Coordinates of C-alpha atoms in Angstrom, one line a residue:
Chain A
X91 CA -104.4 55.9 -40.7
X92 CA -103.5 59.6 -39.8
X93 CA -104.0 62.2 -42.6
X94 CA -103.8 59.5 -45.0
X95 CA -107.3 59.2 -44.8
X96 CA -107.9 62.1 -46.5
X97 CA -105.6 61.6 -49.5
X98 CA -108.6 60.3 -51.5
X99 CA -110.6 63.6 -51.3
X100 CA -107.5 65.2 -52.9
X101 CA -105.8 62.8 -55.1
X102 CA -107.8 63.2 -57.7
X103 CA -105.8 66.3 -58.5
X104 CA -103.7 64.0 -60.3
X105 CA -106.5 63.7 -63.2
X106 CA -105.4 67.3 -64.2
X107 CA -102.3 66.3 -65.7
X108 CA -103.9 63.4 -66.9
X109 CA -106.9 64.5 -68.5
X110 CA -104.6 67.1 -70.6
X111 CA -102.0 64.9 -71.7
X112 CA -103.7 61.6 -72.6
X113 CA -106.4 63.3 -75.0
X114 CA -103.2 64.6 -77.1
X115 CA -100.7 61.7 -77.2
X116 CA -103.3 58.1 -76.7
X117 CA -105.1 56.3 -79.3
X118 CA -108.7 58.2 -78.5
X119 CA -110.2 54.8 -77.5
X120 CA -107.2 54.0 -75.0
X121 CA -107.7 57.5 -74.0
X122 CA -111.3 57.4 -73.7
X123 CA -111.4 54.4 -71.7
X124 CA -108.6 55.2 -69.2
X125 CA -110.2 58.6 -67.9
X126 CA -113.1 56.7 -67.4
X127 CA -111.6 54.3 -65.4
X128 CA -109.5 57.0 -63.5
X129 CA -112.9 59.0 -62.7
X130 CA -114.3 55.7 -61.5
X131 CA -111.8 54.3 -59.1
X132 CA -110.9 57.9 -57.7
X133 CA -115.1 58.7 -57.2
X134 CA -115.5 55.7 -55.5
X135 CA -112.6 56.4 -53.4
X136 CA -113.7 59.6 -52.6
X137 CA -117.0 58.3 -51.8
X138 CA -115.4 55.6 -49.5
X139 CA -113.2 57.9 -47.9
X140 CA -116.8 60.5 -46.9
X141 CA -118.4 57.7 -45.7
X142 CA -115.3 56.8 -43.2
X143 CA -115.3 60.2 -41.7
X144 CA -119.1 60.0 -41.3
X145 CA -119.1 57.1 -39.4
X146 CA -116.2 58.5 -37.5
X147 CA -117.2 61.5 -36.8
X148 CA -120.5 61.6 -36.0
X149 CA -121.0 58.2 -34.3
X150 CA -120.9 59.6 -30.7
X151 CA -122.8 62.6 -31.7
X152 CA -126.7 62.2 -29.6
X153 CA -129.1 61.0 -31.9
X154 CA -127.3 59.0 -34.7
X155 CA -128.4 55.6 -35.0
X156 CA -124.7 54.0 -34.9
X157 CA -123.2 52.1 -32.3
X158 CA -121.3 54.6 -29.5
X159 CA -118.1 51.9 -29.6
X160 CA -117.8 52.5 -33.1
X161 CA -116.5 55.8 -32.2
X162 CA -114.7 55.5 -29.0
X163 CA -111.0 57.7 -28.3
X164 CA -109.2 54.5 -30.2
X165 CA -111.3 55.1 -33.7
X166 CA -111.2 58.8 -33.2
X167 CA -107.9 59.2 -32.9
X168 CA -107.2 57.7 -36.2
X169 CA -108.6 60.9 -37.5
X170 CA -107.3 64.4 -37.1
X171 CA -110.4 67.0 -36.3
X172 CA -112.7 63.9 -36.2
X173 CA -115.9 65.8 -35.4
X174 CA -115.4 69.0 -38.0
X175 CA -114.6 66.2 -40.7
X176 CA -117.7 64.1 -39.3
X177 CA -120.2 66.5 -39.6
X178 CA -118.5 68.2 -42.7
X179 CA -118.6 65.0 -44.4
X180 CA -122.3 63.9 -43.6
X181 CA -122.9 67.0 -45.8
X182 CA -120.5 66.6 -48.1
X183 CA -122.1 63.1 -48.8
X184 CA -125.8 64.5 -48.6
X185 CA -124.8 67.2 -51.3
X186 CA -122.8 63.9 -53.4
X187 CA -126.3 62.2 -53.2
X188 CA -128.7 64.7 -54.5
X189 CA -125.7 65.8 -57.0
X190 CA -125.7 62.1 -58.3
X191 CA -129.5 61.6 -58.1
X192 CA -130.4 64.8 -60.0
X193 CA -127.7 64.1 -62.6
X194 CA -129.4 60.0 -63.3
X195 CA -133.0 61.6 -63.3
X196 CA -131.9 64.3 -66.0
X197 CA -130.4 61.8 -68.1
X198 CA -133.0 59.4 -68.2
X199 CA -136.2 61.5 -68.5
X200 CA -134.2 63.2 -71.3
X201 CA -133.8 60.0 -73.0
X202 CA -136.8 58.7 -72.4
X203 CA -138.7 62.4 -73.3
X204 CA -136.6 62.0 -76.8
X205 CA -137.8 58.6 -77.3
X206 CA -141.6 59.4 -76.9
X207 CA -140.9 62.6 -79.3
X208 CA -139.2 60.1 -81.9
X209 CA -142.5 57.6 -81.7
X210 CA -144.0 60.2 -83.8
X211 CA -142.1 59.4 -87.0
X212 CA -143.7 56.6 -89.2
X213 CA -140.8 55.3 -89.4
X214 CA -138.8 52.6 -86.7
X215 CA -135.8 53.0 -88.5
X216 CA -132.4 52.9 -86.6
X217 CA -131.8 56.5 -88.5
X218 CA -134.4 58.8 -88.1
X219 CA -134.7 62.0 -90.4
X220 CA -136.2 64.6 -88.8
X221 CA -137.6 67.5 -91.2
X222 CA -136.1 70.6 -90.1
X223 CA -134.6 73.5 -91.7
X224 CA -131.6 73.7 -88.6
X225 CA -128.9 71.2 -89.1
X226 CA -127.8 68.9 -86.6
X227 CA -127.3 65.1 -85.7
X228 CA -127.2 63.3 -82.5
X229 CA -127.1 59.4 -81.4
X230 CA -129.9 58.4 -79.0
X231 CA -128.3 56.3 -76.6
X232 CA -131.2 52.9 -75.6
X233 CA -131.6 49.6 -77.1
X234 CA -131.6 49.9 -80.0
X235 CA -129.9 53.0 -79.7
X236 CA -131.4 55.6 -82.7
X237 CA -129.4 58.5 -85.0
X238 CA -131.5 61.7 -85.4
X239 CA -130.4 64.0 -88.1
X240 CA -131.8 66.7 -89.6
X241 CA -132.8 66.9 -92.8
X242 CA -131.4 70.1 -93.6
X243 CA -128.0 68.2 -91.9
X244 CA -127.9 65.5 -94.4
X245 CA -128.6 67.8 -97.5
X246 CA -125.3 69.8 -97.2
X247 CA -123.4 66.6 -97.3
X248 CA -122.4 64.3 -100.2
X249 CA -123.9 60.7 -100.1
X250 CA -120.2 59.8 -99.5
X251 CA -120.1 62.4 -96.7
X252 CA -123.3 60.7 -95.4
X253 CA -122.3 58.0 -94.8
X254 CA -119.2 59.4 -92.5
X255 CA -121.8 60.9 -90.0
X256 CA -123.9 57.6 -90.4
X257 CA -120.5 56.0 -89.4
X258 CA -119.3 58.3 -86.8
X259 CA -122.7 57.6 -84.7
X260 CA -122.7 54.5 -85.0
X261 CA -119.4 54.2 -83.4
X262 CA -120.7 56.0 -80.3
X263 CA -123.6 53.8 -80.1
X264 CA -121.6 50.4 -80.5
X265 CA -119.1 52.0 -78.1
X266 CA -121.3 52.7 -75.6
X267 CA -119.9 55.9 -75.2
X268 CA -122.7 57.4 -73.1
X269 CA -122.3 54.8 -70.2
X270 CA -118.6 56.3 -70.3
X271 CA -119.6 60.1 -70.6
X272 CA -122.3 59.2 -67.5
X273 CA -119.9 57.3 -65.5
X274 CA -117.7 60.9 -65.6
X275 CA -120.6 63.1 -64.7
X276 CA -121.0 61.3 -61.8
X277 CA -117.8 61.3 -61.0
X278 CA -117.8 65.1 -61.2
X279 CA -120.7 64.9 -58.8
X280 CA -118.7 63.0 -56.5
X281 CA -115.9 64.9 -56.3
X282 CA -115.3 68.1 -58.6
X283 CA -111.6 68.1 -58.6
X284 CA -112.9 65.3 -61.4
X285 CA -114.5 67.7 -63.4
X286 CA -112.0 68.6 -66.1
X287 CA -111.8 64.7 -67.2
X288 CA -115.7 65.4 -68.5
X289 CA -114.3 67.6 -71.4
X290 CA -111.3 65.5 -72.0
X291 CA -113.4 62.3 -72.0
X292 CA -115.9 64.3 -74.4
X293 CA -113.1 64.7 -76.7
X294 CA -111.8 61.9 -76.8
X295 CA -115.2 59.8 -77.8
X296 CA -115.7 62.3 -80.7
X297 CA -112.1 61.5 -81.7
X298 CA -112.8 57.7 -81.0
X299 CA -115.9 58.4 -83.0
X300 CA -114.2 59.9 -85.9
X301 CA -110.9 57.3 -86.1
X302 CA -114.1 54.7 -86.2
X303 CA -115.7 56.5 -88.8
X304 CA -112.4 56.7 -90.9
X305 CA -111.9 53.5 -90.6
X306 CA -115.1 52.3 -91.7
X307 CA -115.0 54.9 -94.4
X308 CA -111.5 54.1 -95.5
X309 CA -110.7 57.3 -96.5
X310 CA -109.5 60.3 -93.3
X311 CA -109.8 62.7 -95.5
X312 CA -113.2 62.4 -96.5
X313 CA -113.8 61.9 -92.7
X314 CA -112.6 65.2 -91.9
X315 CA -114.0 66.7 -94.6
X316 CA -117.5 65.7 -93.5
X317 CA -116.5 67.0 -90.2
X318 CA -115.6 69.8 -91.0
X319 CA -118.2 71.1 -93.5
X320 CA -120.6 69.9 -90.8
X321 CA -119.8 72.3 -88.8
X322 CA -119.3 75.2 -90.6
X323 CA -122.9 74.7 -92.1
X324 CA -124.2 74.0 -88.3
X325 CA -121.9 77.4 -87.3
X326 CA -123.5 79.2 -90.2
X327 CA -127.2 78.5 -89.3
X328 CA -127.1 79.1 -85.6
X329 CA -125.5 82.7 -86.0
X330 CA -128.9 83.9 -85.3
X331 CA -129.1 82.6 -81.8
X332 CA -126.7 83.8 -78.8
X333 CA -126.1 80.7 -76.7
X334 CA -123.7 78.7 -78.6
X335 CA -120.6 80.5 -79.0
X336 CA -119.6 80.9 -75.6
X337 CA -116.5 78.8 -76.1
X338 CA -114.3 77.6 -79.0
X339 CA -115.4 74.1 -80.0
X340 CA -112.9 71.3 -80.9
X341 CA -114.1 71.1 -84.2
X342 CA -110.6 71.8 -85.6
X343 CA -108.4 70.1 -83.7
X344 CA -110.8 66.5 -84.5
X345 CA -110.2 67.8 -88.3
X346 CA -106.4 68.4 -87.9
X347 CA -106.0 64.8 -86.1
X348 CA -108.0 63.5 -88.8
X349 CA -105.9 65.4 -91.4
X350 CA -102.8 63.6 -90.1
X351 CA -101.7 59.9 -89.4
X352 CA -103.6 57.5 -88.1
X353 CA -103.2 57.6 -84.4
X354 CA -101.2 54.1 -83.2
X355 CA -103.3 51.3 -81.6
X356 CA -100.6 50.3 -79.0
X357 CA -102.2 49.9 -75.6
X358 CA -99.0 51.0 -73.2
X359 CA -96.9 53.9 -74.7
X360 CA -93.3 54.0 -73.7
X361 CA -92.1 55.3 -70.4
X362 CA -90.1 58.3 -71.2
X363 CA -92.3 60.0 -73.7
X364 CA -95.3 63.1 -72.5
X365 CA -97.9 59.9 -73.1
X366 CA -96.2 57.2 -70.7
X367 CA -95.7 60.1 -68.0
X368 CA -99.5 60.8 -68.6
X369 CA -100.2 57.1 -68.2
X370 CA -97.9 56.6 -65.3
X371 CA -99.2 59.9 -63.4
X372 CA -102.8 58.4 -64.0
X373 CA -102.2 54.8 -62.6
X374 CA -99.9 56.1 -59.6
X375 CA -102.7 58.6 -58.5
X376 CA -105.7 55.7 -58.8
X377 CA -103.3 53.4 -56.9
X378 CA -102.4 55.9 -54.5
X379 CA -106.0 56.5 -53.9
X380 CA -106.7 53.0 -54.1
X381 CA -104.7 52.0 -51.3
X382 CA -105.0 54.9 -48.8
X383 CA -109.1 54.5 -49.2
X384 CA -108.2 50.5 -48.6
X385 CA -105.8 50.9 -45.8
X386 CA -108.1 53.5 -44.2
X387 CA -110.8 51.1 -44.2
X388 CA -109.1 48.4 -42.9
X389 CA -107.4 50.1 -40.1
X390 CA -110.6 51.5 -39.2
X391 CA -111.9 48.1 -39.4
X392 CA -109.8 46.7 -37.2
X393 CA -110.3 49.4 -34.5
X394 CA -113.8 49.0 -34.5
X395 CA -113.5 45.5 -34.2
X396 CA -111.3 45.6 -31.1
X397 CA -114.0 48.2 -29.6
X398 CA -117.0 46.4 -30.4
X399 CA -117.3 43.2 -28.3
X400 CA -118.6 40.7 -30.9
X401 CA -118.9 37.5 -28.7
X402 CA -121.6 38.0 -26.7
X403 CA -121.8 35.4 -24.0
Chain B
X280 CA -130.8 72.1 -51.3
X281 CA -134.6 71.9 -52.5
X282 CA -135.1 75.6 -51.8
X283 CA -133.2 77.0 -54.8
X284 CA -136.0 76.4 -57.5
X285 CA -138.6 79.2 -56.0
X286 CA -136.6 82.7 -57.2
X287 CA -137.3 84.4 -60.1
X288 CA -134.3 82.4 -62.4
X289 CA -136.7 79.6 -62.5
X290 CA -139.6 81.9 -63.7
X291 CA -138.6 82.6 -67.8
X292 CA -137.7 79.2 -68.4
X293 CA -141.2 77.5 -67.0
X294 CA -142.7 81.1 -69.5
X295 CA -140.7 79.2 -72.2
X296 CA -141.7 76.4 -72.0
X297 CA -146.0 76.9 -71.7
X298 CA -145.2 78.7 -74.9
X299 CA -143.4 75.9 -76.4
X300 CA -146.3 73.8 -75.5
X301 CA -149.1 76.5 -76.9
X302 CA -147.1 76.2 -80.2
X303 CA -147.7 72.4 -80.2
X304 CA -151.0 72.9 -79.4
X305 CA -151.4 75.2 -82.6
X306 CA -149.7 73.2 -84.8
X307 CA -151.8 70.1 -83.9
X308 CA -154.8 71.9 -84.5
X309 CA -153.3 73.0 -87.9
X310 CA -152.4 69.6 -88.4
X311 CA -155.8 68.6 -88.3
X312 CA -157.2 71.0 -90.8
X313 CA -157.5 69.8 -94.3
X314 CA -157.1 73.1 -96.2
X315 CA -156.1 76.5 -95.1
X316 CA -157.8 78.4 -92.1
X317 CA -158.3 81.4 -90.0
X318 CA -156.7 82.2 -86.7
X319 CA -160.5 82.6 -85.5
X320 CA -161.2 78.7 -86.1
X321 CA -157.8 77.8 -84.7
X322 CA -158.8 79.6 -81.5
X323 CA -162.4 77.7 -81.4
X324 CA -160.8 74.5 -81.2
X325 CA -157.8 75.3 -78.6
X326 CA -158.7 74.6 -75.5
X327 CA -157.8 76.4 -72.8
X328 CA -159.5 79.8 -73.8
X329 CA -156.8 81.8 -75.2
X330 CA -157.2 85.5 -76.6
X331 CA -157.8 85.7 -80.3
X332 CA -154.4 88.3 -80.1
X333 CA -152.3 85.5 -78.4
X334 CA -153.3 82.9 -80.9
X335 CA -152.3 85.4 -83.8
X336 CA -148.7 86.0 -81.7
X337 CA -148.4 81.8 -81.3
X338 CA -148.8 81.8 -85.2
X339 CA -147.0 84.4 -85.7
X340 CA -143.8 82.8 -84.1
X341 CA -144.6 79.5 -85.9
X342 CA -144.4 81.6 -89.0
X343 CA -140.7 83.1 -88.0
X344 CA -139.7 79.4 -87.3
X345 CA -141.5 78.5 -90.8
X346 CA -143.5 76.0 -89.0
X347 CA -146.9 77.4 -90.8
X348 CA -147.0 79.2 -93.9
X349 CA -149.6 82.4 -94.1
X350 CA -151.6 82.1 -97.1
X351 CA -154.3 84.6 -98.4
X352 CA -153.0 88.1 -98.9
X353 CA -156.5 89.6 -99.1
X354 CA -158.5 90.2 -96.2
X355 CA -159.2 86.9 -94.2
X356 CA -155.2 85.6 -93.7
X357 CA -155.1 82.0 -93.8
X358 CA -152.9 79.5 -91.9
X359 CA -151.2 76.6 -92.9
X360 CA -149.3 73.9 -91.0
X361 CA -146.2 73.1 -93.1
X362 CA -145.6 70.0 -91.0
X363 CA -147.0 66.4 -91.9
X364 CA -147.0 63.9 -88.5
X365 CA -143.7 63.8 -89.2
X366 CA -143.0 67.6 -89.3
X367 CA -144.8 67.9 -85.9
X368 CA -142.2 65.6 -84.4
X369 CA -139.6 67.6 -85.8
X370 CA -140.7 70.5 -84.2
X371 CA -141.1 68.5 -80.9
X372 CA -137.6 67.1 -81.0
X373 CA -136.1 70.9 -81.7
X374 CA -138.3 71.8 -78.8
X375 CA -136.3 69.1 -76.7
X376 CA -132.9 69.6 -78.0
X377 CA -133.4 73.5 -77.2
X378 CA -133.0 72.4 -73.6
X379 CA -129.0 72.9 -73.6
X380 CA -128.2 71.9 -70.6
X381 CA -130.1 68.2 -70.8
X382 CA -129.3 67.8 -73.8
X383 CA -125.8 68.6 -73.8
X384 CA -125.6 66.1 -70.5
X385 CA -127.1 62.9 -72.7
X386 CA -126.5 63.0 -76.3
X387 CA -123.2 64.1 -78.3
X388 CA -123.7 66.2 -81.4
X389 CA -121.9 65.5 -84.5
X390 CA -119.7 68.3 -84.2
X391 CA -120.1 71.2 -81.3
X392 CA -120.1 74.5 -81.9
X393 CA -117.4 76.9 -83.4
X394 CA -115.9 80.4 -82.5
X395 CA -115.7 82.5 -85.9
X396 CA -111.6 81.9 -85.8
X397 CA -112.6 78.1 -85.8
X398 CA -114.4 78.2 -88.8
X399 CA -111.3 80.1 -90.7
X400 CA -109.0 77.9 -89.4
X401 CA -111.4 75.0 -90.9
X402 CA -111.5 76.3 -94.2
X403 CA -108.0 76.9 -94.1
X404 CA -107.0 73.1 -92.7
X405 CA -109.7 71.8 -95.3
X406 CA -108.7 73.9 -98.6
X407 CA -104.7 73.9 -98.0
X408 CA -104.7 70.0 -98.2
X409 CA -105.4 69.1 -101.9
X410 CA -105.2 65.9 -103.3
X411 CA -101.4 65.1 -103.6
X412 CA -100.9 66.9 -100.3
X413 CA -101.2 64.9 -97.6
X414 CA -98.7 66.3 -95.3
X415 CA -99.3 65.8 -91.7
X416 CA -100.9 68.7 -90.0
X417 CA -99.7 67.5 -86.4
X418 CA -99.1 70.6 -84.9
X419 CA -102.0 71.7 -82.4
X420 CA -104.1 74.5 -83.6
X421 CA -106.1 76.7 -81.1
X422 CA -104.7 75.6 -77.9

């Protein structure tokens, strides 16, 4: 397997390219879904690819509760530097594990914290109006999954405007779109070349989100009017504070989307345009990774089959 | 990779949030009251034995986040919770979503936040397309 065994580690570079061009030129839902995937298959590969060079590397090491023949010259000379990349890779892994537990824990006791908070209300509602002067709304992923908006949220929008938001968090609720937005956090953990597909895949659920919402709506206009009046009232309320301005939001590019046509629902764009590169760059990197991860762990398989004697008289 | 949490970063936030969780406390005492008190029988019934000055400086946050209203210009100031049950939950919740980083990693918010350019080029995107004007606005502001 040679070097090729570490193409996994590093393949996901290809989810640069990827995670720029697809939130510009897919349908948001296509888009959404394929940089989930991407994240997916390339973590796992990455996590296949650690645990390969653990076994590897550290299998002759004293102490290590794997068989000695699993790492005898044959296995080891599949991998270049195979104690360095053994023992680098033991705490590579260690660090993925705490990276991925910490990341489930936070997500979950902040769900569940929310959910005790919302018992509060009188109301079991699946839209839950909190009374508060600050103006915001969220969707509570959970079965059933809950909307939380502010009061002061819904009084600086029109009933019409309403029900846009009503409509736009619904859509990430049916959609699911927290499973997609978790899936790429861990990811991240796994392997932080990853990283940039978190804000990508961000965008591209609010724009999924939005398209939903005009559609259920009928009317884009009104959708990105809702948007956008959303957030200037949520901009001019938090001026107070410090923490939020940090970075420009994408506020205005979901309104100029929204503004224009209705993005097209084809699933596989043409070849030759920025989108079908995008695509193409996307599948030949997961592939690529794919099949080095696959042909890593079969070659390795085969060599530790030949050095362990299986029948046993 | 346990170590990290004992430095003095971790020290303002766990401050934060004991004072988060006095202000609950005050409120649901306030709660509890049917007419307007003093900050003297809020302190009686907090447990915990807190000063009668860091009561007053719990309340007098709660006032700055119009959580409780002061009533009673003359000599004994009242208090006042402004929140019903449902109020108090409110208050929890902003508590909760205050946490940025958590939050930020579970929910998505209807729209994030803007830099002051983004909220021009907002108004601009929203007032230049009347009714009648539909033209498509493709080209990709801001990056």
């Amino acid at each position: 397997m040679g070097v090729f065994v570490y193409l996994p580690l590093v393949l996901p570079l290809t989810a640069l390219p990827v995670a720029r061009l697809t939130e510009q030129h897919l349908h948001p839902r296509s888009a959404a879904r394929l940089l989930a995937t991407v994240a997916v298959i390339l973590g796992s590969c990455t996590i296949l690819c650690l645990g390969l060079l653990v076994v590897v590397g550290t299998a002759q090491l004293p102490g290590n509760p794997l068989p000695d023949s699993w790492s005898d010259d044959e296995v080891r000379k599949a991998v270049p530097q195979d104690r360095i990349a053994g023992k680098t890779a033991v705490a590579a892994l260690t660090a993925v594990a705490v990276a991925c537990a910490s990341t489930l824990w936070r997500h979950y006791s902040f769900r569940a914290r929310a959910r005790r908070t919302l018992a509060g209300l009188p109301t079991t509602s699946e839209v839950a109006v909190l009374p508060d002067g600050v103006p915001y709304a969220y969707a509570l992923p959970g079965s059933p999954g809950r909307i939380m908006v502010s009061s002061a949220m819904l009084d600086c929008l029109t009933p019409a405007e309403q029900r846009v938001l009503l409509a736009h968090e619904r859509a990430h609720l049916a959609g699911r779109h927290h499973r997609l937005l978790l899936a790429v956090q861990l990811a991240g953990c796994v392997n932080p070349l990853l990283r940039p597909l978190r804000a990508a895949l961000t965008y591209s659920t609010e724009r999924w989100a939005d398209e939903q919402a005009a559609v259920d709506t009928g009317d884009r206009r009104l959708t990105a009017r809702a948007v956008g009046k959303a957030a200037i009232v949520s901009h001019r309320s938090a001026t107070g504070t410090v923490a939020a301005f940090a970075a420009a939001g994408p506020v205005p590019r979901r309104v100029a989307a929204l503004l224009g046509p209705a993005p097209s629902e084809r699933g596989w764009p043409p070849v030759l345009t920025p989108t079908g590169i995008a695509a193409f760059v996307a599948a030949a990197g997961s592939a690529l990774s794919t099949l080095s991860s696959l042909n890593a762990v079969f070659a390795l398989f085969v060599a530790l089959e030949a050095a362990t004697p299986l029948q046993e008289p | 990779m346990g170590g990290e949490k004992d430095g003095s970063p971790a020290e303002p936030r766990s401050r934060r949030r004991g004072q988060g969780e006095l202000e609950t406390q005050v409120l649901t005492v306030l709660g509890g009251a049917s007419e307007p008190v003093t900050a003297a029988w809020v302190q009686e019934r907090l447990d915990g034995g807190l000063s009668y000055s860091t009561v007053i400086t719990i309340l007098t946050r709660l006032l700055d986040k119009e959580a409780v209203t002061r009533t009673g210009s003359g000599r004994p100031v009242l208090w006042q919770s402004t929140a019903n049950g449902a109020g108090l939950t409110a208050f929890r919740m902003r508590r909760l979503l205050d946490q940025r980083d958590d939050r930020d990693a579970v929910l998505s918010s209807f729209v994030s936040a803007l830099s002051p350019d983004d909220e021009e080029l907002l108004r601009s995107l929203l007032g230049e397309n009347g009714p009648g004007h539909g033209g498509p606005s493709t080209d990709r502001p801001g990056s």
